Amino acid sequence: MMFLDSYLVGFFLALVCGLVSPLVVVKRLSGLTGSVSHTSFAGIGAAVLWGVNPLWGALLSGVLAAWLIDIIQHKTRDHQDTLLALVWVVGMAVGLLLLHFRQGYTADLFGYLFGNILLVSRIDTWVMMGWAMGVMGVMGVFFQLIQLVCLDDEYALIRHVPVRWVNRCLLSVLAVTTVLASKGVGILLVMALLSIPGAIAGLVCRTLPSMMWVSVGVAVACVLGGLWVTTWFNMPSGPTMILCLTTLYGGGYCVKRMTR
Amino acid sequence: MTVPVIRMAGVSYEVAGIQVLQDITLEWHGQSCLVVLGPNGGGKTTWLRLLVGLIEPTVGKVTVLGDAPVRVRHRIGYLPQRPTHLRHYPISVLDFIALGQLKRPWIGIRPPVSDAVAHWMHSLRIESLSTRPLSVLSGGELQRVLLARLLSNQPDMLVLDEPTSAMDPGGESTLFSMVASLSLTIPIVMVTHDLTAIPQIATHIACLNQRLVLHHAHDITTDTMQSLYDFPIHLNTHRHGHDVS
């Protein structure tokens, strides 16, 4: 089948983003995903400069950015918004500078920024499938723990839950998911793929487990549907998927307001 | 000789250059209920947070239940002044209370609902709220839910920061009765601005305004109260205790 790897990567991508998205929405982490995705560009630049696979650079810088943001949020109460924005733009600027120093670099910058799921390889399929299975496994085993820490971290701390460790793990999972998802929809749009499915689920669901089910369903439908439109009408994949999601959210929001 | 429930030795706490607590030394052996009184900004909440190990003193040492607060805080049922959970989190009241019972190894998808949860939901008259989303509760309903969560863990000590601030008179009365009953078996420390609590539940009173002075409840006088709050307060002494006006 044509573009089989693209559809498989899209499916597993939607699965893991759908699982993580409700947590992003509930914990108000959309800004963090944006900072992580843009800072991963610094890792891409460094990796290209040193002749290493850009994915490893992106993963390392993404996870480090997530941890840095966690430290900022714990150490400062004031100016958090400004510091997050700084991480965001500095990461992007460093990446562009490093790529500038790479003489004769002709890699597809557009692909990093906006994604191109049609160009994924069989290895990308295995990586995405492995990551999706891993995230599902961790979520399934430690769901109560994740819920408690996300819901009330001070109470969890008093109950001797290792809150900082759990938060760092969650942020690391979010960072890796953000970087891997950037392959499909690009650095500039990945924030939407990690926020909108959860936001749509939040319109109709009253519990986190039900939000996750709905979010996964919505993400799979829009990613695969957007991919189908992309392949048939020769349109860019990332923006098409995001517009599918946005349209669904807009429609759901309007219906909810009218039926209130 | 019994170990004091609370021991503080020369404890001071300062934040951002502001002295919040100053040179507090006391031993309290946990006889029933310690009510903490004091004006706004006197350091009451800070003092409670030292007891549960959420903050460390700038100077001095705190011991609770014979050990460092950080080591024993899981045995303490702490009700903060303001709720610390995410108000908009999608969860039902029953799941919220049951999730509060989570113990090692913290594995599983849905927490089991223990008999203690059912008992305290009944005692606090919140059974009808079990399927309601947490985000739509009123202030008083939420306080009772938070109490059910911490009481369901069967703590060895209760630390309550203004537990009746959002409750109606009926809820307040229920809570004071419950505290009076519980204080027969576990030590309770309670911050309140409701001076009618004194005759109902207090065996000791800690007057706290940066510095702390510990009294037996029956030793409290009008002068003590007026000096603490810098406001006219009248205590009418009857044969069995105080009334306040």
Coordinates of C-alpha atoms in Angstrom, one line a residue:
Chain A
M1 CA 0.0 0.0 0.0
M2 CA 1.3 3.5 -0.9
F3 CA 2.4 5.6 2.0
L4 CA 1.9 2.6 4.5
D5 CA 4.6 3.9 6.7
S6 CA 3.1 7.3 6.8
Y7 CA -0.3 5.9 7.8
L8 CA 1.3 3.7 10.5
V9 CA 3.4 6.6 11.9
G10 CA 0.3 8.8 11.8
F11 CA -1.7 6.2 13.7
F12 CA 0.9 5.7 16.5
L13 CA 1.6 9.4 16.6
A14 CA -2.1 10.1 17.1
L15 CA -2.3 7.4 19.7
V16 CA 0.4 8.8 21.9
C17 CA -0.5 12.5 21.3
G18 CA -4.2 11.6 22.1
L19 CA -3.1 10.0 25.4
V20 CA -0.9 12.9 26.5
S21 CA -3.1 15.8 25.3
P22 CA -5.6 15.7 28.1
L23 CA -2.8 16.1 30.6
V24 CA -1.4 19.0 28.6
V25 CA -4.8 20.7 28.7
V26 CA -5.6 20.0 32.3
K27 CA -2.2 21.0 33.6
R28 CA -2.0 24.0 31.2
L29 CA 1.2 22.8 29.5
S30 CA 0.6 24.1 26.0
G31 CA 3.2 26.8 26.4
L32 CA 5.7 24.2 27.6
T33 CA 5.2 22.0 24.5
G34 CA 5.8 25.1 22.3
S35 CA 9.0 25.9 24.2
V36 CA 10.2 22.3 23.9
S37 CA 9.5 22.0 20.2
H38 CA 11.2 25.3 19.4
T39 CA 14.2 24.5 21.6
S40 CA 14.5 21.1 19.9
F41 CA 15.6 23.2 16.9
A42 CA 18.8 24.1 18.8
G43 CA 19.5 20.4 19.2
I44 CA 18.9 19.8 15.5
G45 CA 21.3 22.6 14.6
A46 CA 24.0 21.2 17.0
A47 CA 23.5 17.7 15.6
V48 CA 23.8 18.8 12.0
L49 CA 27.0 20.8 12.9
W50 CA 28.6 17.8 14.5
G51 CA 27.4 15.3 11.8
V52 CA 25.0 13.4 14.1
N53 CA 21.5 12.3 13.4
P54 CA 19.3 15.4 14.0
L55 CA 16.7 13.3 15.9
W56 CA 19.1 12.7 18.8
G57 CA 20.0 16.3 19.0
A58 CA 16.3 17.3 19.1
L59 CA 15.5 14.7 21.7
L60 CA 18.3 15.8 24.0
S61 CA 17.6 19.5 23.7
G62 CA 13.9 18.9 24.1
V63 CA 14.2 17.0 27.3
L64 CA 16.8 19.5 28.7
A65 CA 14.4 22.3 27.8
A66 CA 11.6 20.6 29.7
W67 CA 13.7 20.1 32.8
L68 CA 14.9 23.7 32.6
I69 CA 11.3 25.0 32.5
D70 CA 10.4 22.8 35.4
I71 CA 13.3 24.3 37.4
I72 CA 12.2 27.8 36.4
Q73 CA 8.7 27.2 37.5
H74 CA 9.8 26.0 40.9
K75 CA 12.4 28.7 41.5
T76 CA 10.4 31.7 40.3
R77 CA 6.9 32.9 40.9
D78 CA 7.3 36.1 39.0
H79 CA 8.0 36.5 35.3
Q80 CA 7.4 32.8 34.5
D81 CA 5.6 33.7 31.3
T82 CA 8.5 35.8 30.1
L83 CA 11.1 33.2 31.0
L84 CA 9.1 30.5 29.1
A85 CA 9.0 32.8 26.1
L86 CA 12.8 33.3 26.4
V87 CA 13.5 29.6 26.3
W88 CA 11.2 29.4 23.3
V89 CA 12.9 32.0 21.2
V90 CA 16.5 31.4 22.3
G91 CA 16.2 27.8 21.4
M92 CA 15.0 28.7 17.9
A93 CA 17.7 31.4 17.5
V94 CA 20.5 29.1 18.6
G95 CA 19.3 26.4 16.1
L96 CA 19.3 28.9 13.2
L97 CA 22.7 30.2 14.2
L98 CA 24.2 26.7 14.4
L99 CA 22.8 25.8 11.0
H100 CA 24.3 29.0 9.6
F101 CA 27.7 27.8 10.7
R102 CA 27.3 24.5 8.9
Q103 CA 29.0 25.2 5.6
G104 CA 27.1 23.8 2.6
Y105 CA 24.1 22.6 4.6
T106 CA 21.2 21.8 2.3
A107 CA 18.9 19.8 4.5
D108 CA 15.2 20.5 4.3
L109 CA 14.6 23.2 7.0
F110 CA 11.0 23.5 5.8
G111 CA 10.5 19.8 6.7
Y112 CA 11.6 20.4 10.3
L113 CA 9.5 23.5 10.7
F114 CA 6.3 22.1 9.2
G115 CA 6.8 18.4 9.2
N116 CA 6.4 15.9 6.3
I117 CA 4.9 12.7 7.4
L118 CA 5.0 11.4 3.8
L119 CA 8.8 11.2 4.0
V120 CA 9.0 8.9 7.0
S121 CA 10.9 5.6 6.8
R122 CA 10.3 2.1 8.1
I123 CA 12.7 2.9 11.0
D124 CA 10.5 5.9 12.0
T125 CA 7.5 3.5 12.1
W126 CA 9.3 1.2 14.5
V127 CA 10.4 4.1 16.7
M128 CA 6.9 5.6 16.8
M129 CA 5.3 2.2 17.5
G130 CA 7.8 1.5 20.3
W131 CA 7.3 4.9 21.8
A132 CA 3.5 4.6 21.7
M133 CA 3.5 1.1 23.3
G134 CA 5.9 2.4 26.0
V135 CA 3.7 5.4 26.8
M136 CA 0.6 3.3 26.9
G137 CA 2.3 0.8 29.3
V138 CA 3.5 3.5 31.7
M139 CA 0.2 5.3 31.7
G140 CA -1.6 2.1 32.3
V141 CA 0.6 0.9 35.2
F142 CA 1.0 4.3 36.9
F143 CA -2.2 6.0 36.0
Q144 CA -3.3 6.6 39.7
L145 CA 0.0 8.0 40.5
I146 CA 0.0 10.4 37.5
Q147 CA -3.5 11.5 38.4
L148 CA -2.6 12.2 42.0
V149 CA 0.5 14.2 41.2
C150 CA -1.3 16.2 38.4
L151 CA -4.4 16.8 40.6
D152 CA -2.8 17.8 43.9
D153 CA 1.0 17.8 44.1
E154 CA 1.2 19.2 47.6
Y155 CA -1.1 16.5 49.0
A156 CA 0.9 13.9 47.0
L157 CA 4.1 15.3 48.6
I158 CA 2.7 15.0 52.1
R159 CA 1.7 11.4 51.3
H160 CA 5.5 10.7 50.5
V161 CA 5.0 10.5 46.7
P162 CA 8.2 11.4 44.9
V163 CA 6.5 14.4 43.3
R164 CA 9.5 16.0 41.7
W165 CA 10.7 12.7 40.2
V166 CA 7.2 12.0 38.8
N167 CA 6.9 15.5 37.3
R168 CA 10.3 15.2 35.7
C169 CA 9.4 11.9 34.1
L170 CA 6.1 13.3 32.9
L171 CA 7.8 16.3 31.4
S172 CA 10.4 14.0 29.8
V173 CA 7.6 11.9 28.2
L174 CA 6.0 15.1 27.0
A175 CA 9.3 16.3 25.6
V176 CA 10.1 13.1 23.7
T177 CA 6.5 13.0 22.4
T178 CA 6.7 16.6 21.2
V179 CA 10.0 15.9 19.3
L180 CA 8.7 12.7 17.7
A181 CA 5.4 14.4 16.8
S182 CA 7.4 17.3 15.1
K183 CA 8.4 14.8 12.4
G184 CA 4.7 14.6 11.4
V185 CA 3.4 18.1 11.8
G186 CA 6.6 20.2 12.3
I187 CA 8.1 22.2 15.1
L188 CA 5.8 25.2 14.5
L189 CA 2.5 23.2 14.7
V190 CA 3.1 20.3 17.1
M191 CA 1.7 22.4 20.0
A192 CA -1.7 22.2 18.3
L193 CA -1.5 18.3 18.0
L194 CA -0.7 18.1 21.7
S195 CA -3.5 20.5 22.8
I196 CA -6.5 20.3 20.6
P197 CA -7.5 16.6 21.0
G198 CA -7.5 17.1 24.7
A199 CA -9.4 20.3 24.4
I200 CA -12.1 18.6 22.2
A201 CA -12.4 15.8 24.7
G202 CA -12.7 18.3 27.5
L203 CA -15.9 19.7 25.9
V204 CA -17.7 16.4 26.4
C205 CA -16.0 14.4 29.1
R206 CA -16.0 14.7 32.9
T207 CA -13.2 12.4 33.9
L208 CA -9.6 12.0 32.7
P209 CA -9.9 8.4 31.5
S210 CA -12.8 9.3 29.3
M211 CA -11.0 12.4 28.1
M212 CA -8.1 10.1 27.0
W213 CA -10.3 7.7 25.1
V214 CA -12.1 10.6 23.2
S215 CA -8.8 12.4 22.7
V216 CA -7.2 9.4 21.1
G217 CA -10.2 8.8 18.9
V218 CA -10.2 12.4 17.7
A219 CA -6.5 12.5 17.1
V220 CA -6.5 9.2 15.1
A221 CA -9.5 10.4 13.0
C222 CA -8.0 13.8 12.3
V223 CA -4.4 12.7 11.7
L224 CA -5.4 9.8 9.4
G225 CA -8.2 11.8 7.8
G226 CA -5.8 14.7 7.2
L227 CA -3.2 12.3 5.8
W228 CA -5.8 11.0 3.3
V229 CA -6.6 14.5 2.2
T230 CA -2.9 15.2 1.9
T231 CA -2.2 12.2 -0.4
W232 CA -5.3 12.7 -2.6
F233 CA -5.2 16.5 -3.0
N234 CA -1.4 17.1 -2.8
M235 CA -1.5 19.4 0.3
P236 CA 1.0 19.9 3.1
S237 CA 0.4 17.2 5.7
G238 CA 1.0 19.1 9.0
P239 CA -1.3 22.1 8.4
T240 CA -4.0 19.8 6.9
M241 CA -4.1 17.7 10.1
I242 CA -4.1 20.7 12.3
L243 CA -6.9 22.4 10.4
C244 CA -9.0 19.1 10.7
L245 CA -8.5 19.3 14.5
T246 CA -9.3 23.0 14.7
T247 CA -12.4 22.6 12.6
L248 CA -13.6 19.8 14.9
Y249 CA -12.9 21.9 18.0
G250 CA -14.7 24.9 16.6
G251 CA -17.7 22.9 15.7
G252 CA -17.8 21.1 19.1
Y253 CA -17.4 24.4 21.0
C254 CA -20.3 26.0 19.1
V255 CA -22.5 23.0 19.6
K256 CA -21.8 23.0 23.4
R257 CA -22.6 26.7 23.7
M258 CA -25.8 26.3 21.7
T259 CA -27.0 23.3 23.8
R260 CA -26.1 24.8 27.2
Chain B
M1 CA 7.4 10.2 80.1
T2 CA 5.5 10.5 76.8
V3 CA 7.1 12.1 73.8
P4 CA 5.6 15.5 73.0
V5 CA 3.4 15.6 69.9
I6 CA 4.9 18.9 69.0
R7 CA 8.2 20.2 70.2
M8 CA 9.7 23.5 68.9
A9 CA 13.0 24.9 70.1
G10 CA 13.9 28.5 69.2
V11 CA 12.0 28.3 65.9
S12 CA 12.0 31.4 63.7
Y13 CA 10.9 31.7 60.1
E14 CA 11.7 34.5 57.7
V15 CA 10.8 35.0 54.1
A16 CA 11.8 37.7 51.7
G17 CA 13.3 39.7 54.6
I18 CA 10.1 39.5 56.6
Q19 CA 10.1 37.9 60.1
V20 CA 7.0 35.8 60.1
L21 CA 7.6 33.7 63.3
Q22 CA 10.0 34.6 66.0
D23 CA 11.7 32.5 68.6
I24 CA 9.0 30.0 69.3
T25 CA 9.6 27.3 71.9
L26 CA 6.9 25.0 73.1
E27 CA 6.1 21.4 74.0
W28 CA 2.6 20.1 73.6
H29 CA 1.8 16.5 74.6
G30 CA -1.3 16.2 72.4
Q31 CA -4.0 16.3 75.0
S32 CA -7.1 16.6 72.9
C33 CA -7.3 19.7 70.8
L34 CA -5.0 22.7 70.4
V35 CA -6.8 25.7 69.0
V36 CA -4.5 28.3 67.4
L37 CA -5.8 31.9 67.5
G38 CA -4.3 35.1 66.2
P39 CA -4.8 38.1 64.0
N40 CA -4.4 38.0 60.2
G41 CA -0.7 37.9 59.2
G42 CA 0.3 36.6 62.6
G43 CA 2.0 33.5 61.1
K44 CA -0.7 30.8 61.9
T45 CA -0.6 29.2 58.5
T46 CA 3.2 29.3 58.4
W47 CA 3.3 27.6 61.8
L48 CA 1.1 24.8 60.5
R49 CA 3.2 24.4 57.4
L50 CA 6.2 23.9 59.6
L51 CA 4.4 21.2 61.5
V52 CA 3.7 19.2 58.3
G53 CA 7.2 19.8 56.9
L54 CA 6.2 21.8 53.9
I55 CA 8.6 24.5 54.9
E56 CA 11.8 24.4 57.1
P57 CA 12.4 26.9 59.9
T58 CA 15.0 29.5 59.3
V59 CA 16.3 28.9 62.8
G60 CA 15.5 26.2 65.3
K61 CA 14.2 22.7 65.2
V62 CA 10.7 21.3 64.9
T63 CA 9.7 17.8 66.0
V64 CA 6.2 16.3 65.4
L65 CA 5.1 12.9 66.7
G66 CA 8.7 12.4 67.9
D67 CA 10.4 12.8 64.6
A68 CA 11.2 15.4 61.8
P69 CA 8.0 16.6 60.2
V70 CA 9.2 15.5 56.7
R71 CA 9.4 11.9 57.9
V72 CA 6.0 11.7 59.6
R73 CA 3.9 14.0 57.5
H74 CA 2.2 11.0 55.8
R75 CA 0.7 10.2 59.2
I76 CA -0.7 13.7 59.6
G77 CA -4.1 14.7 58.1
Y78 CA -3.5 18.2 56.9
L79 CA -6.3 20.5 55.7
P80 CA -4.8 23.7 54.2
Q81 CA -6.4 27.1 54.4
R82 CA -6.9 27.2 50.6
P83 CA -7.4 24.1 48.5
T84 CA -4.2 23.0 46.7
H85 CA -5.7 20.8 44.0
L86 CA -6.5 21.9 40.5
R87 CA -10.1 23.2 40.7
H88 CA -10.9 22.4 37.1
Y89 CA -9.5 18.9 37.2
P90 CA -12.0 16.4 35.7
I91 CA -12.8 14.0 38.5
S92 CA -15.8 13.0 40.6
V93 CA -16.0 13.5 44.3
L94 CA -15.8 9.8 45.1
D95 CA -12.7 9.2 42.9
F96 CA -11.1 12.3 44.4
I97 CA -11.5 11.0 47.9
A98 CA -10.5 7.4 46.9
L99 CA -7.4 8.7 45.1
G100 CA -6.3 10.3 48.3
Q101 CA -5.8 6.8 49.8
L102 CA -3.1 5.9 47.3
K103 CA -0.3 4.0 48.8
R104 CA 2.9 2.3 47.6
P105 CA 3.6 0.9 45.0
W106 CA 1.2 3.5 43.5
I107 CA 0.2 1.1 40.7
G108 CA -3.2 0.8 39.1
I109 CA -5.8 2.6 37.0
R110 CA -8.7 3.1 39.5
P111 CA -8.2 3.4 43.3
P112 CA -10.4 1.0 45.4
V113 CA -13.0 2.6 47.6
S114 CA -12.3 1.5 51.2
D115 CA -14.8 1.2 54.1
A116 CA -13.2 4.3 55.6
V117 CA -14.1 6.4 52.6
A118 CA -17.7 5.2 52.8
H119 CA -17.8 5.9 56.6
W120 CA -16.5 9.4 56.4
M121 CA -18.6 10.4 53.4
H122 CA -21.6 9.3 55.5
S123 CA -20.4 11.1 58.6
L124 CA -19.8 14.3 56.7
R125 CA -23.1 14.1 54.8
I126 CA -21.5 14.1 51.4
E127 CA -22.8 10.7 50.1
S128 CA -25.1 12.5 47.7
L129 CA -22.1 14.3 46.1
S130 CA -20.2 11.1 45.2
T131 CA -20.8 11.3 41.4
R132 CA -20.7 15.1 41.2
P133 CA -17.7 16.7 39.4
L134 CA -15.3 18.2 41.9
S135 CA -15.2 21.5 40.0
V136 CA -18.8 22.4 40.6
L137 CA -18.8 22.0 44.4
S138 CA -19.5 25.0 46.6
G139 CA -16.9 26.2 49.1
G140 CA -18.5 24.4 52.1
E141 CA -19.1 21.2 50.1
L142 CA -15.5 21.2 49.0
Q143 CA -14.2 21.6 52.6
R144 CA -16.2 18.6 53.7
V145 CA -14.8 16.6 50.7
L146 CA -11.3 17.6 51.6
L147 CA -11.9 16.5 55.2
A148 CA -13.3 13.2 54.1
R149 CA -10.2 12.6 52.0
L150 CA -7.8 13.2 54.9
L151 CA -9.9 11.4 57.5
S152 CA -10.2 8.3 55.3
N153 CA -6.5 7.8 55.7
Q154 CA -7.0 7.4 59.5
P155 CA -4.2 9.8 60.4
D156 CA -2.4 9.8 63.7
M157 CA -2.8 13.6 64.0
L158 CA -5.0 16.3 62.4
V159 CA -3.8 19.7 61.4
L160 CA -6.7 21.9 60.3
D161 CA -6.3 25.4 58.9
E162 CA -9.6 27.3 59.2
P163 CA -11.7 24.2 58.4
T164 CA -15.1 26.0 58.8
S165 CA -14.3 29.2 56.8
A166 CA -16.7 28.3 54.0
M167 CA -19.3 26.3 56.0
D168 CA -22.8 27.1 57.0
P169 CA -23.8 26.9 60.7
G170 CA -25.0 23.3 60.3
G171 CA -21.7 22.2 58.7
E172 CA -19.8 24.1 61.3
S173 CA -21.7 22.4 64.1
T174 CA -21.1 19.0 62.5
L175 CA -17.4 19.6 62.2
F176 CA -17.0 20.8 65.8
S177 CA -18.8 17.8 67.1
M178 CA -16.6 15.6 64.9
V179 CA -13.4 17.3 66.1
A180 CA -14.5 17.0 69.7
S181 CA -15.2 13.3 69.2
L182 CA -11.9 12.6 67.3
S183 CA -9.8 14.6 69.9
L184 CA -10.5 11.9 72.4
T185 CA -8.3 9.5 70.3
I186 CA -5.9 11.6 68.3
P187 CA -4.3 15.0 68.8
I188 CA -5.8 17.8 66.8
V189 CA -4.3 21.2 66.0
M190 CA -6.8 23.7 64.5
V191 CA -6.5 27.3 63.4
T192 CA -9.8 29.1 63.5
H193 CA -11.1 32.6 63.7
D194 CA -14.3 31.3 65.3
L195 CA -13.9 31.9 69.0
T196 CA -17.0 29.9 69.8
A197 CA -14.8 26.9 69.1
I198 CA -12.9 27.4 72.3
P199 CA -15.6 26.1 74.7
Q200 CA -16.6 23.3 72.3
I201 CA -13.4 21.6 71.6
A202 CA -10.2 23.3 72.9
T203 CA -8.2 22.0 75.8
H204 CA -5.3 24.3 74.9
I205 CA -5.0 27.6 73.1
A206 CA -2.0 28.9 71.3
C207 CA -2.0 32.6 70.9
L208 CA 0.1 33.3 67.9
N209 CA 1.2 36.7 66.5
Q210 CA 4.8 36.1 65.4
R211 CA 5.5 34.8 68.9
L212 CA 3.5 32.0 70.5
V213 CA 2.1 31.7 74.0
L214 CA 0.5 28.4 75.1
H215 CA -2.5 28.5 77.5
H216 CA -4.9 26.0 79.0
A217 CA -8.3 26.8 77.6
H218 CA -9.8 27.7 80.9
D219 CA -7.0 30.2 81.6
I220 CA -8.0 32.5 78.7
T221 CA -9.3 35.9 79.7
T222 CA -10.9 38.9 78.0
D223 CA -7.6 40.7 78.4
T224 CA -5.7 37.9 76.6
M225 CA -8.1 38.0 73.7
Q226 CA -8.1 41.8 73.4
S227 CA -4.3 41.9 73.6
L228 CA -4.0 39.3 70.9
Y229 CA -6.5 40.8 68.4
D230 CA -6.2 44.4 69.4
F231 CA -10.0 44.5 69.3
P232 CA -12.8 44.6 71.9
I233 CA -13.8 41.0 72.7
H234 CA -15.8 39.9 75.7
L235 CA -15.6 36.5 77.3
N236 CA -18.5 35.5 79.5
T237 CA -17.3 32.9 82.0
H238 CA -19.9 30.3 82.9
R239 CA -19.6 27.3 85.2
H240 CA -18.6 25.0 82.4
G241 CA -16.6 27.1 80.1
H242 CA -16.5 30.3 78.1
D243 CA -19.0 31.9 75.7
V244 CA -17.7 34.6 73.4
S245 CA -19.3 37.8 72.2

